[in-house]
Amino acid sequence: MARRKRQADEPSEGLTPKKARNAVKVAKVIVPAAVPALAPLALRAAGAAREAYDHYQARRMGVPVEQLSEYTGRGGALLARIAGAASGLRELRSSPKSTEDDQRFAERGQGTLEQLAASVRAAERMPAARRKAAHRAVAAELEHIEGQLLHRLGI
């Protein structure tokens, strides 16, 4: 009998139907009052998280945050690299030190970069295996152009 008395005096550890009903009743009172107060905080937190993610993506691609929307999709990083290489070719072309050979390279390179950008955009609608193969081919050609460009710029 003493054993039963101790069990009755101790609170039960598990969730009982009565405790669940009480928790629901408390939540019905607290939640409606808390939502209007917490909604602006939640919106601010979501906005800050999105901004931090955008900055991360822009840093990873090497573009300003303002231009991030121009490089979307699975080939966005490649398009950003292509744009960077095109900018480098423009610098090479306008450099007072550039030779006639550098000018010809810049012209050929610009045409190649336009074709690579078109390939990346076309690959967006391809099945995954073909898209990845196309992206690998574009990346290899882009590495070649970037290497030559860096060499000609003296870097």
mmCIF file of C-alpha atoms in Angstrom, residues 49-111:
data_model
loop_
_atom_site.group_PDB
_atom_site.id
_atom_site.type_symbol
_atom_site.label_atom_id
_atom_site.label_comp_id
_atom_site.label_asym_id
_atom_site.label_seq_id
_atom_site.Cartn_x
_atom_site.Cartn_y
_atom_site.Cartn_z
ATOM 1 C CA ALA A 49 19.279 35.878 -43.556
ATOM 2 C CA ARG A 50 18.447 36.457 -47.228
ATOM 3 C CA GLU A 51 20.828 39.404 -47.435
ATOM 4 C CA ALA A 52 23.640 37.387 -45.865
ATOM 5 C CA TYR A 53 22.999 34.549 -48.321
ATOM 6 C CA ASP A 54 23.035 36.973 -51.274
ATOM 7 C CA HIS A 55 26.363 38.404 -50.111
ATOM 8 C CA TYR A 56 27.741 34.878 -49.777
ATOM 9 C CA GLN A 57 26.594 33.946 -53.292
ATOM 10 C CA ALA A 58 27.987 37.161 -54.791
ATOM 11 C CA ARG A 59 31.346 36.649 -53.076
ATOM 12 C CA ARG A 60 31.470 33.056 -54.272
ATOM 13 C CA MET A 61 30.777 34.071 -57.883
ATOM 14 C CA GLY A 62 33.031 37.112 -57.756
ATOM 15 C CA VAL A 63 30.378 39.664 -58.717
ATOM 16 C CA PRO A 64 28.811 42.622 -56.924
ATOM 17 C CA VAL A 65 25.568 41.894 -55.071
ATOM 18 C CA GLU A 66 23.702 44.254 -57.388
ATOM 19 C CA GLN A 67 24.571 42.050 -60.388
ATOM 20 C CA LEU A 68 23.721 38.756 -58.706
ATOM 21 C CA SER A 69 20.325 38.505 -60.403
ATOM 22 C CA GLU A 70 22.039 38.490 -63.817
ATOM 23 C CA TYR A 71 23.787 35.184 -63.037
ATOM 24 C CA THR A 72 21.042 32.788 -62.039
ATOM 25 C CA GLY A 73 20.450 29.148 -62.782
ATOM 26 C CA ARG A 74 22.812 26.220 -62.737
ATOM 27 C CA GLY A 75 25.230 27.971 -65.090
ATOM 28 C CA GLY A 76 25.232 31.243 -63.156
ATOM 29 C CA ALA A 77 28.777 30.818 -61.873
ATOM 30 C CA LEU A 78 30.048 30.101 -65.391
ATOM 31 C CA LEU A 79 28.238 33.134 -66.772
ATOM 32 C CA ALA A 80 29.850 35.266 -64.060
ATOM 33 C CA ARG A 81 33.285 33.909 -64.989
ATOM 34 C CA ILE A 82 32.591 34.605 -68.661
ATOM 35 C CA ALA A 83 31.608 38.180 -67.825
ATOM 36 C CA GLY A 84 34.799 38.593 -65.800
ATOM 37 C CA ALA A 85 36.917 37.291 -68.674
ATOM 38 C CA ALA A 86 35.128 39.641 -71.082
ATOM 39 C CA SER A 87 35.948 42.527 -68.780
ATOM 40 C CA GLY A 88 39.587 41.443 -68.758
ATOM 41 C CA LEU A 89 39.629 41.322 -72.553
ATOM 42 C CA ARG A 90 38.257 44.874 -72.677
ATOM 43 C CA GLU A 91 41.039 45.987 -70.345
ATOM 44 C CA LEU A 92 43.617 44.242 -72.533
ATOM 45 C CA ARG A 93 42.219 45.880 -75.656
ATOM 46 C CA SER A 94 42.282 49.369 -74.110
ATOM 47 C CA SER A 95 45.700 48.973 -72.504
ATOM 48 C CA PRO A 96 48.399 51.220 -73.973
ATOM 49 C CA LYS A 97 50.878 48.331 -73.657
ATOM 50 C CA SER A 98 48.833 45.920 -75.755
ATOM 51 C CA THR A 99 50.421 44.701 -78.962
ATOM 52 C CA GLU A 100 48.803 43.855 -82.278
ATOM 53 C CA ASP A 101 48.839 40.195 -81.197
ATOM 54 C CA ASP A 102 47.043 41.129 -77.959
ATOM 55 C CA GLN A 103 44.392 42.976 -79.969
ATOM 56 C CA ARG A 104 43.800 39.933 -82.207
ATOM 57 C CA PHE A 105 43.629 37.678 -79.138
ATOM 58 C CA ALA A 106 41.082 39.997 -77.541
ATOM 59 C CA GLU A 107 38.909 39.968 -80.666
ATOM 60 C CA ARG A 108 39.025 36.158 -80.994
ATOM 61 C CA GLY A 109 38.515 35.737 -77.262
ATOM 62 C CA GLN A 110 35.460 37.987 -77.261
ATOM 63 C CA GLY A 111 33.835 35.892 -79.973
#
